[in-house]
Amino acid sequence: MKLATWNVNSLKVRLPHVLKWLEDNPVDILCLQELKTVDEKFPLAEIEAAGYHAVFSGQKTYNGVAILSRHPMTDVVKNNPLFEDTHQRIIAATIEGIRIICVYIPNGQSLDSDKFVYKMNWLKSLHEWVKAEMVRYPQLAILGDYNIAPEDRDVHDPAAWVGMTHVSAPERNAFRDLLGLDMKDAFRMFEQPEKLFSWWDYRQMGFRRNAGLRIDHILLTQPLAARCTECVIDKVPRKWEQPSDHAPVIATLS
């Protein structure tokens, strides 16, 4: 089974990319973030024609998450029931006995902003909800855009990012707290080449210079981690015309 996550930065713009990528990479489950479209305009017919079921929670202009699956989905939950939020940032479903949680974690803007306070409160509540979910679902995966680069090796130039969001101690501690629930970062379970990232700024030729961050992650509970045989970042779609600024991340389970 292959699980993947991809922040598409507008499903309306990137739908041809998603369909092409799924044709070339027929994963079992694909979590999408930043749909930037309302539910009424979700391209369900096109997704189903590609062989996938879909559950989604959209929002005009901002946010929005979806899970695409080759298998039926049950027990769908939108948003964290422990955190009141008008932003559509979480959707969860059970697929083939695996609890899939798709997340689009807030950006945070700057360390002295109200948006950073919101991000940290959001992460704290996510931790509490996931902890409870793990009791019900021992096989659980959290896939998505975390907007956190867990370590300096996940940053193209750590010195240039000092004092900024994505790399601050509170954010990294929150990420470690999730791992502390006995979860594994699938990507770091394997030896990886240096300077592998999943996001590159559109500005200043970020992708061409490989000036990126690894902020898209797949976290697995121990039963799933024991089945994980590979985790990779697919940079190919970032080279396409009008790409998302993120690349897909794929974990393979035996």
Tab-separated table of C-alpha atoms in Angstrom:
chain	number	residue	atom	x	y	z
A	1	MET	CA	0.000	0.000	0.000
A	2	LYS	CA	1.261	3.460	-0.902
A	3	LEU	CA	0.284	6.563	1.093
A	4	ALA	CA	1.034	10.039	-0.250
A	5	THR	CA	0.588	13.680	0.692
A	6	TRP	CA	0.709	16.773	-1.513
A	7	ASN	CA	-0.040	20.439	-0.908
A	8	VAL	CA	-1.369	21.377	-4.351
A	9	ASN	CA	-1.783	25.122	-3.690
A	10	SER	CA	-5.155	25.356	-5.512
A	11	LEU	CA	-6.855	22.231	-6.769
A	12	LYS	CA	-8.565	24.213	-9.523
A	13	VAL	CA	-5.209	25.212	-10.974
A	14	ARG	CA	-3.426	21.939	-10.237
A	15	LEU	CA	-6.152	19.377	-11.063
A	16	PRO	CA	-4.436	18.354	-14.344
A	17	HIS	CA	-1.231	17.807	-12.362
A	18	VAL	CA	-3.023	15.689	-9.750
A	19	LEU	CA	-4.667	13.524	-12.415
A	20	LYS	CA	-1.427	13.111	-14.349
A	21	TRP	CA	0.519	12.291	-11.204
A	22	LEU	CA	-2.035	9.695	-10.121
A	23	GLU	CA	-1.905	8.111	-13.547
A	24	ASP	CA	1.877	7.870	-13.313
A	25	ASN	CA	1.851	7.015	-9.590
A	26	PRO	CA	-1.304	5.054	-8.753
A	27	VAL	CA	-0.994	5.349	-4.975
A	28	ASP	CA	-3.695	3.844	-2.767
A	29	ILE	CA	-4.247	7.010	-0.739
A	30	LEU	CA	-3.448	10.653	-1.527
A	31	CYS	CA	-3.948	13.441	1.012
A	32	LEU	CA	-4.272	16.923	-0.478
A	33	GLN	CA	-3.907	20.314	1.190
A	34	GLU	CA	-4.661	23.904	0.182
A	35	LEU	CA	-7.570	23.033	-2.076
A	36	LYS	CA	-8.630	26.702	-2.058
A	37	THR	CA	-12.080	25.796	-3.299
A	38	VAL	CA	-15.537	25.314	-1.791
A	39	ASP	CA	-17.061	21.846	-1.594
A	40	GLU	CA	-19.568	22.619	-4.343
A	41	LYS	CA	-16.725	23.090	-6.807
A	42	PHE	CA	-14.677	20.061	-5.806
A	43	PRO	CA	-13.914	18.072	-9.016
A	44	LEU	CA	-15.473	14.842	-7.750
A	45	ALA	CA	-16.412	13.508	-11.185
A	46	GLU	CA	-12.841	13.827	-12.476
A	47	ILE	CA	-11.401	12.221	-9.349
A	48	GLU	CA	-13.852	9.327	-9.518
A	49	ALA	CA	-13.120	8.858	-13.223
A	50	ALA	CA	-9.479	8.389	-12.228
A	51	GLY	CA	-10.515	5.498	-9.984
A	52	TYR	CA	-10.619	7.223	-6.595
A	53	HIS	CA	-13.154	7.846	-3.865
A	54	ALA	CA	-12.894	11.287	-2.267
A	55	VAL	CA	-13.816	13.024	0.961
A	56	PHE	CA	-13.097	16.718	1.294
A	57	SER	CA	-13.559	19.835	3.361
A	58	GLY	CA	-13.127	22.980	1.320
A	59	GLN	CA	-12.957	26.699	1.870
A	60	LYS	CA	-13.040	29.603	-0.562
A	61	THR	CA	-9.614	31.068	-1.402
A	62	TYR	CA	-7.812	29.502	1.582
A	63	ASN	CA	-7.058	26.144	3.201
A	64	GLY	CA	-9.108	23.047	2.333
A	65	VAL	CA	-8.132	19.369	2.651
A	66	ALA	CA	-9.110	16.106	0.955
A	67	ILE	CA	-8.383	12.394	1.019
A	68	LEU	CA	-8.454	10.423	-2.234
A	69	SER	CA	-8.543	6.645	-1.910
A	70	ARG	CA	-8.807	3.615	-4.149
A	71	HIS	CA	-10.633	1.918	-1.273
A	72	PRO	CA	-13.914	2.846	0.467
A	73	MET	CA	-13.682	5.268	3.392
A	74	THR	CA	-15.624	5.239	6.663
A	75	ASP	CA	-15.840	7.236	9.911
A	76	VAL	CA	-15.090	10.546	8.191
A	77	VAL	CA	-14.363	13.464	10.541
A	78	LYS	CA	-13.833	17.076	9.502
A	79	ASN	CA	-11.709	19.295	11.741
A	80	ASN	CA	-10.448	18.558	15.230
A	81	PRO	CA	-13.435	18.071	17.561
A	82	LEU	CA	-11.314	19.437	20.417
A	83	PHE	CA	-10.516	22.728	18.659
A	84	GLU	CA	-13.127	25.184	17.432
A	85	ASP	CA	-11.924	26.497	14.080
A	86	THR	CA	-13.500	28.095	11.028
A	87	HIS	CA	-10.511	27.066	8.897
A	88	GLN	CA	-10.756	23.776	7.026
A	89	ARG	CA	-7.452	22.150	7.974
A	90	ILE	CA	-8.187	18.541	8.956
A	91	ILE	CA	-10.056	15.612	7.493
A	92	ALA	CA	-9.819	12.030	8.722
A	93	ALA	CA	-11.130	8.679	7.500
A	94	THR	CA	-10.606	4.969	8.066
A	95	ILE	CA	-9.334	3.057	5.023
A	96	GLU	CA	-8.554	-0.668	5.010
A	97	GLY	CA	-8.236	-0.597	8.794
A	98	ILE	CA	-5.875	2.412	8.799
A	99	ARG	CA	-6.883	5.735	10.316
A	100	ILE	CA	-5.744	8.454	7.918
A	101	ILE	CA	-5.544	12.030	9.193
A	102	CYS	CA	-4.863	14.692	6.557
A	103	VAL	CA	-3.606	17.962	8.061
A	104	TYR	CA	-2.769	21.434	6.854
A	105	ILE	CA	-1.057	22.954	9.876
A	106	PRO	CA	-1.140	26.772	10.125
A	107	ASN	CA	1.797	28.753	8.752
A	108	GLY	CA	2.220	30.993	11.789
A	109	GLN	CA	3.331	34.094	9.840
A	110	SER	CA	5.847	35.432	12.401
A	111	LEU	CA	6.918	34.522	15.916
A	112	ASP	CA	5.407	37.681	17.438
A	113	SER	CA	2.032	37.421	15.688
A	114	ASP	CA	-1.420	36.285	16.782
A	115	LYS	CA	-1.220	33.742	13.963
A	116	PHE	CA	1.742	32.088	15.678
A	117	VAL	CA	-0.238	31.837	18.923
A	118	TYR	CA	-3.035	30.246	16.889
A	119	LYS	CA	-0.574	27.794	15.357
A	120	MET	CA	0.790	26.696	18.719
A	121	ASN	CA	-2.689	26.299	20.236
A	122	TRP	CA	-3.720	24.354	17.126
A	123	LEU	CA	-0.754	22.026	17.481
A	124	LYS	CA	-1.374	21.464	21.182
A	125	SER	CA	-4.971	20.492	20.481
A	126	LEU	CA	-3.909	18.265	17.576
A	127	HIS	CA	-1.597	16.395	19.948
A	128	GLU	CA	-4.418	15.756	22.419
A	129	TRP	CA	-6.818	14.604	19.713
A	130	VAL	CA	-4.290	12.306	18.035
A	131	LYS	CA	-3.413	10.805	21.417
A	132	ALA	CA	-7.067	9.872	21.885
A	133	GLU	CA	-7.424	8.635	18.301
A	134	MET	CA	-4.457	6.298	18.719
A	135	VAL	CA	-6.321	4.436	21.463
A	136	ARG	CA	-9.147	3.728	19.028
A	137	TYR	CA	-6.956	3.245	15.958
A	138	PRO	CA	-3.568	1.594	16.609
A	139	GLN	CA	-2.849	1.815	12.866
A	140	LEU	CA	-2.835	5.578	12.332
A	141	ALA	CA	-1.027	7.919	9.936
A	142	ILE	CA	-0.889	11.712	9.910
A	143	LEU	CA	-0.079	13.065	6.459
A	144	GLY	CA	0.153	16.655	5.342
A	145	ASP	CA	1.790	20.025	5.226
A	146	TYR	CA	3.039	20.594	8.765
A	147	ASN	CA	4.709	23.959	8.077
A	148	ILE	CA	7.507	22.728	10.348
A	149	ALA	CA	11.042	21.767	9.332
A	150	PRO	CA	11.913	19.392	12.195
A	151	GLU	CA	15.708	19.776	12.107
A	152	ASP	CA	18.378	21.996	10.582
A	153	ARG	CA	19.099	19.309	7.989
A	154	ASP	CA	15.542	19.933	6.724
A	155	VAL	CA	16.450	23.544	5.881
A	156	HIS	CA	18.545	24.695	2.923
A	157	ASP	CA	20.210	27.481	4.932
A	158	PRO	CA	19.523	27.262	8.681
A	159	ALA	CA	21.296	30.547	9.424
A	160	ALA	CA	19.010	32.423	7.040
A	161	TRP	CA	15.920	31.083	8.842
A	162	VAL	CA	16.886	31.977	12.409
A	163	GLY	CA	14.040	33.842	14.097
A	164	MET	CA	11.450	32.728	11.563
A	165	THR	CA	8.482	30.389	11.648
A	166	HIS	CA	8.781	26.770	10.521
A	167	VAL	CA	12.072	26.318	12.399
A	168	SER	CA	11.467	27.831	15.836
A	169	ALA	CA	11.991	25.837	19.021
A	170	PRO	CA	8.281	25.818	19.990
A	171	GLU	CA	7.269	24.448	16.583
A	172	ARG	CA	9.975	21.808	16.566
A	173	ASN	CA	9.083	20.830	20.111
A	174	ALA	CA	5.453	20.378	19.041
A	175	PHE	CA	6.599	18.115	16.212
A	176	ARG	CA	8.723	16.089	18.644
A	177	ASP	CA	5.721	15.852	20.963
A	178	LEU	CA	3.795	14.132	18.161
A	179	LEU	CA	6.685	11.727	17.684
A	180	GLY	CA	6.615	11.260	21.443
A	181	LEU	CA	3.223	9.593	21.045
A	182	ASP	CA	5.275	6.654	19.743
A	183	MET	CA	5.122	7.722	16.120
A	184	LYS	CA	7.796	7.656	13.432
A	185	ASP	CA	8.683	10.220	10.775
A	186	ALA	CA	8.544	7.853	7.789
A	187	PHE	CA	11.103	9.826	5.790
A	188	ARG	CA	13.704	9.660	8.557
A	189	MET	CA	13.272	5.919	9.015
A	190	PHE	CA	15.583	5.498	6.015
A	191	GLU	CA	18.970	6.778	4.954
A	192	GLN	CA	18.353	9.761	2.677
A	193	PRO	CA	20.573	11.952	0.527
A	194	GLU	CA	21.341	15.384	1.925
A	195	LYS	CA	19.396	18.494	0.926
A	196	LEU	CA	16.102	16.779	0.127
A	197	PHE	CA	13.162	19.149	0.542
A	198	SER	CA	9.432	19.172	-0.186
A	199	TRP	CA	8.800	22.922	-0.567
A	200	TRP	CA	10.611	25.644	-2.500
A	201	ASP	CA	9.656	29.310	-2.694
A	202	TYR	CA	8.428	30.504	-6.070
A	203	ARG	CA	10.584	33.599	-5.652
A	204	GLN	CA	14.272	34.002	-6.418
A	205	MET	CA	14.474	30.706	-8.332
A	206	GLY	CA	14.040	28.762	-5.103
A	207	PHE	CA	13.588	25.390	-6.790
A	208	ARG	CA	16.436	25.875	-9.246
A	209	ARG	CA	18.748	26.752	-6.342
A	210	ASN	CA	17.270	23.969	-4.177
A	211	ALA	CA	16.520	26.622	-1.561
A	212	GLY	CA	13.845	24.573	0.160
A	213	LEU	CA	12.431	23.141	3.353
A	214	ARG	CA	11.172	19.685	4.269
A	215	ILE	CA	7.795	20.581	5.776
A	216	ASP	CA	5.524	17.879	4.309
A	217	HIS	CA	5.529	14.767	6.463
A	218	ILE	CA	4.046	11.316	6.999
A	219	LEU	CA	3.977	10.203	10.628
A	220	LEU	CA	3.163	6.569	11.375
A	221	THR	CA	2.227	4.709	14.544
A	222	GLN	CA	4.460	1.769	15.380
A	223	PRO	CA	2.293	-0.927	13.721
A	224	LEU	CA	2.444	1.011	10.438
A	225	ALA	CA	6.092	1.981	10.858
A	226	ALA	CA	6.910	-1.724	11.114
A	227	ARG	CA	5.348	-2.160	7.665
A	228	CYS	CA	7.022	0.865	6.038
A	229	THR	CA	9.637	-0.099	3.457
A	230	GLU	CA	10.320	3.261	1.786
A	231	CYS	CA	9.554	6.974	1.966
A	232	VAL	CA	10.491	9.350	-0.844
A	233	ILE	CA	9.912	12.872	-2.124
A	234	ASP	CA	8.886	13.106	-5.776
A	235	LYS	CA	10.315	16.337	-7.176
A	236	VAL	CA	9.117	15.664	-10.732
A	237	PRO	CA	5.809	17.618	-10.484
A	238	ARG	CA	7.698	20.668	-9.197
A	239	LYS	CA	9.341	20.830	-12.640
A	240	TRP	CA	6.034	20.986	-14.509
A	241	GLU	CA	4.538	24.189	-15.894
A	242	GLN	CA	2.641	26.190	-13.255
A	243	PRO	CA	3.581	23.787	-10.447
A	244	SER	CA	2.599	23.782	-6.823
A	245	ASP	CA	5.412	25.028	-4.622
A	246	HIS	CA	5.263	21.637	-2.827
A	247	ALA	CA	6.215	18.147	-4.000
A	248	PRO	CA	4.437	14.887	-3.116
A	249	VAL	CA	5.794	12.660	-0.354
A	250	ILE	CA	5.109	8.911	-0.633
A	251	ALA	CA	5.408	6.135	1.956
A	252	THR	CA	5.209	2.471	0.971
A	253	LEU	CA	3.778	-0.115	3.365
A	254	SER	CA	4.260	-3.845	2.924
